[in-house]
Coordinates of C-alpha atoms and ligand atoms in Angstrom, one line a residue:
M1 CA 0.0 0.0 0.0
S2 CA 1.4 3.4 -1.0
K3 CA 0.0 6.9 -1.0
F4 CA 0.6 6.8 -4.8
W5 CA -2.1 4.2 -5.4
S6 CA -5.5 5.0 -6.7
P7 CA -7.8 4.2 -3.7
F8 CA -9.6 1.2 -5.2
V9 CA -6.3 -0.7 -5.7
K10 CA -5.9 -1.4 -2.0
D11 CA -9.1 -3.5 -2.0
L12 CA -8.3 -5.6 -5.1
V13 CA -8.0 -9.4 -4.6
P14 CA -6.1 -10.6 -7.6
Y15 CA -6.5 -14.0 -9.3
V16 CA -3.8 -16.5 -8.3
P17 CA -2.7 -18.6 -11.3
G18 CA -1.5 -22.2 -11.0
E19 CA 2.2 -22.5 -10.4
Q20 CA 4.5 -22.3 -13.5
P21 CA 7.6 -24.0 -12.0
K22 CA 11.1 -23.1 -13.2
L23 CA 12.1 -26.8 -12.7
T24 CA 11.4 -28.5 -16.0
K25 CA 11.7 -32.1 -14.7
L26 CA 8.3 -31.8 -13.0
V27 CA 5.3 -33.6 -14.4
K28 CA 3.0 -30.6 -14.7
L29 CA -0.7 -31.6 -14.3
N30 CA -1.8 -28.4 -12.5
T31 CA -3.0 -25.8 -15.1
N32 CA -4.9 -27.8 -17.8
E33 CA -2.3 -27.2 -20.5
N34 CA -2.5 -29.6 -23.5
P35 CA 0.3 -32.2 -23.4
Y36 CA 0.5 -32.5 -27.2
G37 CA 1.8 -29.1 -28.4
P38 CA 0.4 -26.8 -31.0
S39 CA -0.4 -27.8 -34.6
P40 CA 2.8 -28.0 -36.7
K41 CA 1.0 -25.8 -39.2
A42 CA 0.5 -23.1 -36.5
L43 CA 4.2 -23.2 -35.7
A44 CA 5.2 -22.9 -39.3
A45 CA 2.8 -20.0 -39.9
M46 CA 4.4 -18.2 -36.9
Q47 CA 7.9 -18.9 -38.1
A48 CA 7.1 -17.5 -41.5
E49 CA 5.8 -14.3 -39.8
L50 CA 9.1 -13.8 -37.9
N51 CA 10.4 -11.2 -40.3
D52 CA 11.0 -7.5 -40.9
N53 CA 7.2 -6.9 -40.8
L54 CA 7.4 -7.0 -37.0
R55 CA 8.4 -3.3 -37.1
L56 CA 4.8 -2.7 -38.2
Y57 CA 1.8 -2.8 -35.9
P58 CA -0.5 -5.7 -36.4
D59 CA -4.0 -5.5 -37.9
P60 CA -6.1 -4.0 -35.1
N61 CA -9.1 -6.0 -36.1
S62 CA -7.3 -9.3 -36.6
D63 CA -9.5 -9.9 -39.6
L64 CA -7.5 -12.9 -40.8
L65 CA -8.2 -14.7 -37.5
K66 CA -11.8 -13.5 -37.2
Q67 CA -12.4 -15.1 -40.7
A68 CA -10.7 -18.3 -39.7
V69 CA -13.0 -18.6 -36.6
A70 CA -16.1 -17.7 -38.7
T71 CA -15.2 -20.3 -41.3
H72 CA -14.6 -23.0 -38.7
Y73 CA -18.0 -22.5 -37.2
G74 CA -19.9 -21.5 -40.3
I75 CA -20.9 -18.1 -39.0
D76 CA -20.5 -14.4 -40.0
A77 CA -17.2 -12.7 -38.9
A78 CA -19.3 -9.8 -37.5
K79 CA -20.2 -12.2 -34.7
V80 CA -16.6 -12.8 -33.6
F81 CA -14.6 -10.9 -31.0
L82 CA -11.0 -11.6 -30.2
G83 CA -8.7 -10.9 -27.2
N84 CA -5.4 -11.5 -25.6
G85 CA -6.5 -14.8 -24.0
S86 CA -10.1 -15.5 -23.1
D87 CA -9.3 -13.9 -19.7
E88 CA -9.0 -10.5 -21.5
V89 CA -12.2 -11.2 -23.4
L90 CA -13.9 -12.0 -20.1
A91 CA -12.6 -8.8 -18.6
H92 CA -14.1 -6.7 -21.4
I93 CA -17.4 -8.6 -21.0
F94 CA -17.6 -7.9 -17.3
H95 CA -16.6 -4.3 -17.9
G96 CA -18.9 -3.7 -20.9
L97 CA -21.9 -5.9 -20.3
F98 CA -22.2 -6.8 -16.6
Q99 CA -22.2 -3.5 -14.8
H100 CA -25.9 -3.4 -13.8
D101 CA -27.9 -2.8 -10.6
L102 CA -29.0 -6.5 -10.2
P103 CA -26.3 -9.0 -9.2
L104 CA -24.4 -11.2 -11.6
L105 CA -25.1 -14.9 -11.2
F106 CA -22.4 -17.7 -11.4
P107 CA -22.0 -21.0 -9.7
D108 CA -20.4 -21.0 -6.2
I109 CA -17.9 -23.5 -7.5
S110 CA -16.6 -22.1 -10.9
Y111 CA -13.8 -20.2 -12.5
S112 CA -12.1 -18.1 -9.7
F113 CA -11.5 -15.2 -12.1
Y114 CA -15.2 -14.3 -12.1
P115 CA -15.2 -12.9 -8.5
V116 CA -11.9 -11.2 -9.2
Y117 CA -13.4 -9.3 -12.2
C118 CA -16.4 -8.4 -10.1
G119 CA -14.0 -6.8 -7.6
L120 CA -12.1 -5.0 -10.3
Y121 CA -15.2 -3.5 -12.0
G122 CA -17.4 -3.1 -8.9
I123 CA -20.0 -5.6 -10.0
K124 CA -22.4 -7.1 -7.4
S125 CA -22.6 -10.9 -7.5
D126 CA -24.8 -13.6 -6.1
P127 CA -23.0 -17.0 -6.2
V128 CA -25.5 -19.9 -6.9
P129 CA -24.6 -23.1 -5.1
L130 CA -24.1 -26.3 -7.2
D131 CA -26.3 -29.2 -6.1
D132 CA -24.9 -31.8 -3.8
Q133 CA -23.7 -33.8 -6.9
F134 CA -21.7 -30.6 -7.9
Q135 CA -24.0 -30.0 -10.9
I136 CA -25.5 -26.7 -12.1
R137 CA -29.2 -26.7 -11.3
V138 CA -30.8 -24.8 -14.2
A139 CA -33.9 -23.7 -12.3
D140 CA -31.8 -21.8 -9.8
Y141 CA -30.8 -19.3 -12.5
A142 CA -34.4 -18.3 -13.2
K143 CA -34.4 -15.2 -11.0
P144 CA -33.8 -11.5 -11.5
N145 CA -30.2 -10.9 -12.4
G146 CA -27.8 -8.5 -14.0
G147 CA -26.2 -11.2 -16.1
I148 CA -25.2 -14.9 -15.9
I149 CA -21.9 -16.6 -16.5
F150 CA -20.8 -20.2 -16.1
P151 CA -18.1 -22.4 -17.6
N152 CA -19.4 -25.3 -19.7
P153 CA -17.9 -27.8 -18.9
N154 CA -17.7 -26.3 -15.5
A155 CA -14.3 -25.7 -13.9
P156 CA -12.9 -27.1 -11.7
T157 CA -15.5 -29.8 -11.6
G158 CA -15.3 -30.9 -15.3
C159 CA -19.1 -31.5 -15.3
V160 CA -20.9 -30.6 -18.6
L161 CA -24.4 -29.1 -19.1
A162 CA -26.4 -30.4 -22.2
L163 CA -27.3 -27.9 -24.8
D164 CA -31.0 -28.0 -24.0
A165 CA -30.2 -27.1 -20.4
V166 CA -28.1 -24.1 -21.6
E167 CA -31.1 -23.1 -23.7
Q168 CA -33.4 -23.2 -20.7
I169 CA -31.1 -20.7 -18.8
L170 CA -31.2 -18.4 -21.9
K171 CA -35.0 -18.6 -22.1
A172 CA -35.5 -17.8 -18.5
S173 CA -33.4 -14.6 -18.7
P174 CA -34.1 -13.0 -22.0
D175 CA -33.3 -9.5 -20.7
S176 CA -29.8 -10.4 -19.4
V177 CA -26.6 -11.3 -21.1
V178 CA -25.8 -15.0 -20.6
V179 CA -22.1 -16.0 -21.1
V180 CA -21.2 -19.6 -21.6
D181 CA -17.4 -19.9 -21.0
E182 CA -16.5 -22.8 -23.2
A183 CA -12.8 -23.1 -22.4
Y184 CA -13.1 -26.9 -22.3
I185 CA -16.0 -27.6 -24.7
D186 CA -13.9 -29.4 -27.2
F187 CA -13.1 -32.3 -24.8
G188 CA -16.7 -33.5 -24.6
G189 CA -19.4 -30.9 -24.7
E190 CA -21.6 -29.4 -27.4
T191 CA -20.9 -25.8 -28.2
A192 CA -23.7 -23.2 -27.7
I193 CA -22.6 -21.3 -30.8
S194 CA -25.5 -22.9 -32.7
L195 CA -27.8 -20.9 -30.5
V196 CA -26.3 -17.5 -31.1
D197 CA -28.7 -16.7 -34.1
R198 CA -31.8 -17.4 -31.9
Y199 CA -30.6 -15.7 -28.7
P200 CA -29.4 -12.1 -29.0
N201 CA -28.5 -12.3 -25.2
L202 CA -26.0 -15.2 -25.7
L203 CA -22.2 -14.8 -25.7
V204 CA -20.0 -17.9 -26.0
T205 CA -16.3 -17.5 -25.1
Q206 CA -13.6 -19.9 -26.1
T207 CA -9.8 -20.1 -25.8
L208 CA -6.9 -21.5 -27.9
S209 CA -5.1 -22.3 -24.6
K210 CA -6.6 -25.7 -24.0
S211 CA -7.8 -27.7 -26.9
R212 CA -5.5 -26.0 -29.4
S213 CA -2.5 -26.1 -27.1
L214 CA -1.5 -22.4 -27.5
A215 CA -1.7 -21.2 -23.8
G216 CA 1.6 -19.4 -24.4
L217 CA 0.3 -17.4 -27.3
R218 CA -2.7 -15.8 -25.5
V219 CA -5.6 -15.9 -27.8
G220 CA -9.3 -16.1 -26.8
L221 CA -12.6 -15.3 -28.5
A222 CA -16.3 -14.6 -28.1
V223 CA -19.1 -15.3 -30.4
G224 CA -22.5 -13.5 -30.2
H225 CA -24.9 -11.1 -31.7
P226 CA -23.2 -8.2 -33.5
D227 CA -24.8 -5.8 -30.9
L228 CA -22.9 -7.5 -28.1
I229 CA -19.7 -7.7 -30.2
E230 CA -20.0 -4.0 -30.8
A231 CA -20.0 -3.3 -27.0
L232 CA -16.9 -5.4 -26.6
E233 CA -15.1 -3.7 -29.6
R234 CA -15.9 -0.3 -28.0
V235 CA -14.3 -1.4 -24.7
K236 CA -11.4 -3.0 -26.4
N237 CA -10.7 0.0 -28.6
S238 CA -10.7 2.2 -25.5
F239 CA -8.2 -0.1 -23.8
N240 CA -5.7 -1.6 -26.3
S241 CA -6.1 -1.3 -30.1
Y242 CA -3.6 -4.2 -30.7
P243 CA -4.3 -7.0 -28.2
L244 CA -3.2 -9.7 -30.7
D245 CA 0.3 -9.5 -32.1
R246 CA 1.3 -10.5 -35.6
L247 CA 2.5 -14.0 -34.5
A248 CA -0.7 -14.6 -32.6
I249 CA -3.0 -13.7 -35.5
V250 CA -1.3 -16.0 -38.0
G251 CA -0.6 -18.8 -35.5
A252 CA -4.1 -18.9 -34.2
A253 CA -5.6 -18.8 -37.7
A254 CA -3.5 -21.7 -38.8
A255 CA -4.5 -23.6 -35.7
F256 CA -8.2 -23.2 -36.5
E257 CA -7.5 -24.3 -40.1
D258 CA -5.8 -27.5 -39.0
R259 CA -8.9 -29.3 -38.0
E260 CA -7.3 -32.8 -38.5
Y261 CA -4.6 -32.2 -35.9
F262 CA -7.0 -30.6 -33.5
E263 CA -9.4 -33.5 -33.7
K264 CA -6.7 -36.1 -33.3
T265 CA -5.1 -34.4 -30.2
C266 CA -8.5 -33.9 -28.5
R267 CA -9.3 -37.6 -29.1
L268 CA -5.9 -38.6 -27.5
V269 CA -6.7 -36.5 -24.4
I270 CA -10.2 -37.9 -24.1
D271 CA -9.0 -41.5 -24.4
S272 CA -6.3 -40.8 -21.7
R273 CA -8.9 -39.2 -19.5
D274 CA -11.1 -42.3 -19.6
K275 CA -8.2 -44.6 -18.8
L276 CA -7.0 -42.3 -15.9
V277 CA -10.5 -42.2 -14.4
A278 CA -10.6 -46.0 -14.3
Q279 CA -7.1 -46.2 -12.7
L280 CA -8.0 -43.6 -10.0
E281 CA -11.4 -45.3 -9.3
E282 CA -9.4 -48.6 -8.8
K283 CA -7.4 -46.8 -6.1
G284 CA -10.7 -45.8 -4.3
F285 CA -11.0 -42.2 -5.7
E286 CA -14.4 -40.7 -6.4
V287 CA -14.1 -38.9 -9.7
L288 CA -16.7 -36.4 -10.9
P289 CA -17.9 -37.1 -14.5
S290 CA -15.6 -35.0 -16.7
A291 CA -16.1 -33.6 -20.2
A292 CA -12.9 -31.6 -19.9
N293 CA -9.1 -32.1 -20.1
F294 CA -8.9 -32.5 -16.4
I295 CA -10.6 -34.5 -13.7
F296 CA -11.8 -33.5 -10.2
A297 CA -11.3 -36.3 -7.7
R298 CA -11.4 -37.0 -4.0
H299 CA -10.4 -39.9 -1.9
P300 CA -12.7 -40.9 1.0
R301 CA -9.7 -41.7 3.3
H302 CA -6.9 -39.4 2.3
D303 CA -6.7 -35.6 2.8
A304 CA -6.4 -33.8 -0.6
A305 CA -3.8 -31.3 0.6
G306 CA -1.7 -34.2 1.9
L307 CA -2.0 -36.1 -1.4
A308 CA -1.0 -33.0 -3.3
A309 CA 2.1 -32.5 -1.1
K310 CA 3.0 -36.2 -1.5
L311 CA 2.7 -36.0 -5.2
R312 CA 4.9 -32.9 -5.3
E313 CA 7.6 -34.8 -3.5
Q314 CA 7.4 -37.4 -6.3
G315 CA 7.7 -34.6 -8.9
V316 CA 4.1 -34.5 -10.0
I317 CA 2.1 -31.2 -9.5
V318 CA -1.7 -31.1 -9.4
R319 CA -4.0 -28.3 -8.3
H320 CA -5.6 -28.1 -4.9
F321 CA -8.1 -25.3 -4.0
K322 CA -8.6 -24.2 -0.4
Q323 CA -12.3 -23.2 -0.9
E324 CA -14.1 -25.1 1.8
R325 CA -16.6 -27.0 -0.3
I326 CA -14.0 -28.4 -2.5
A327 CA -11.0 -28.6 -0.2
Q328 CA -11.0 -32.4 -0.3
F329 CA -10.7 -32.5 -4.1
L330 CA -7.7 -32.5 -6.4
R331 CA -7.9 -31.1 -9.9
I332 CA -5.7 -33.2 -12.2
S333 CA -5.0 -32.1 -15.8
I334 CA -4.8 -34.9 -18.3
G335 CA -1.2 -35.5 -19.5
T336 CA 0.4 -37.9 -21.9
P337 CA 0.0 -41.6 -21.0
E338 CA 3.5 -41.4 -19.5
Q339 CA 2.6 -38.4 -17.4
N340 CA -0.6 -40.0 -16.2
Q341 CA 1.3 -43.1 -15.2
A342 CA 3.8 -40.9 -13.2
L343 CA 0.7 -39.6 -11.3
I344 CA -0.5 -43.1 -10.6
D345 CA 3.0 -44.3 -9.6
G346 CA 3.4 -41.2 -7.4
L347 CA 0.2 -42.0 -5.5
G348 CA 1.7 -45.4 -4.8
E349 CA -0.2 -47.7 -2.4
L350 CA -2.9 -45.7 -0.7
Ligands
PLP401 C1 -8.3 -21.5 -18.8 C2 -9.6 -20.8 -18.7 C3 -9.9 -19.6 -19.2 C4 -8.8 -18.7 -19.7 O1 -8.1 -19.0 -20.8 P1 -7.1 -18.1 -21.5 O2 -7.6 -18.0 -22.9 O3 -5.8 -18.8 -21.4 O4 -7.0 -16.7 -20.8 C5 -11.1 -19.1 -19.1 N1 -12.1 -19.7 -18.5 C6 -11.9 -20.9 -17.9 C7 -13.0 -21.6 -17.2 C8 -10.6 -21.5 -18.0 O5 -10.4 -22.6 -17.4

């Protein structure tokens, strides 16, 4: 705290990202990165862009990438918004679409950046408890609100909501913006992008950090009605005209165009997930049904923080959250078959 700070800064509670260890020997299953690396075509596109043009600013509208996203989903590019990671897209959504008198609704167990943005932008919120199976209960969202946001699949539970359930939430709040944060949708859910034409209050966000293995590039997107996109463009152009650099634009576009590599690597992750769930259940873990590239698991006889510490000693890092309701769970990202085996070996005899 210093006298030089703007007064609101002293009350900010920033997001705490998962550890990015400097030690490279660790088996890193704590931040839901993709174990398979980006499409070789994305890497080649970025290498080709490493040239004298870097002295020039990038296209402020990233039209090449907007068109690649639009083509991939068969939609109009006017429905696409881009940002420096979906975290930045979410920040602009909170800033430009969620500052209302009524509170914002989101699940009590969900992405921990949502309350952080509420704090940053002075947005009131009303966390909605998941049911005792850790599922979103659609009916609970049918109440007056200043907006709704939830991850689908949810994080950190991994549980997915079917498209007709998403639609019920949209129908019950036609006068609020409903944001479906689809960071993990490609690992087992059905995207709500198909509903955008019928629901002008729907925004779907996605990221290239997980299923396209480009967490280091920082590219995220939103798809919605052009009126919602216009609000986000206004906020973005009042904040940073060039959130995506030249490498990010061409690399992300090439990643969207390489559908074959994308589908192949998603399939590998899904197959490994199914195998890992079976192995953990054999060890007595209870694993929530996951449609994501991570699983959320607890053991009836072993303390989660203790297990995380034990795994770390074996060189395997997983994520443990202190929030009371989920303090006995571990969130484990799906790695390669070798990494997953290191986790199983690290747990040893329980
Ligand atoms: C990882 C994640 C994001 C952010 O992704 P970036 O594009 O890397 O900023 C957003 N929402 C959820 C639920 C996530 O897990």
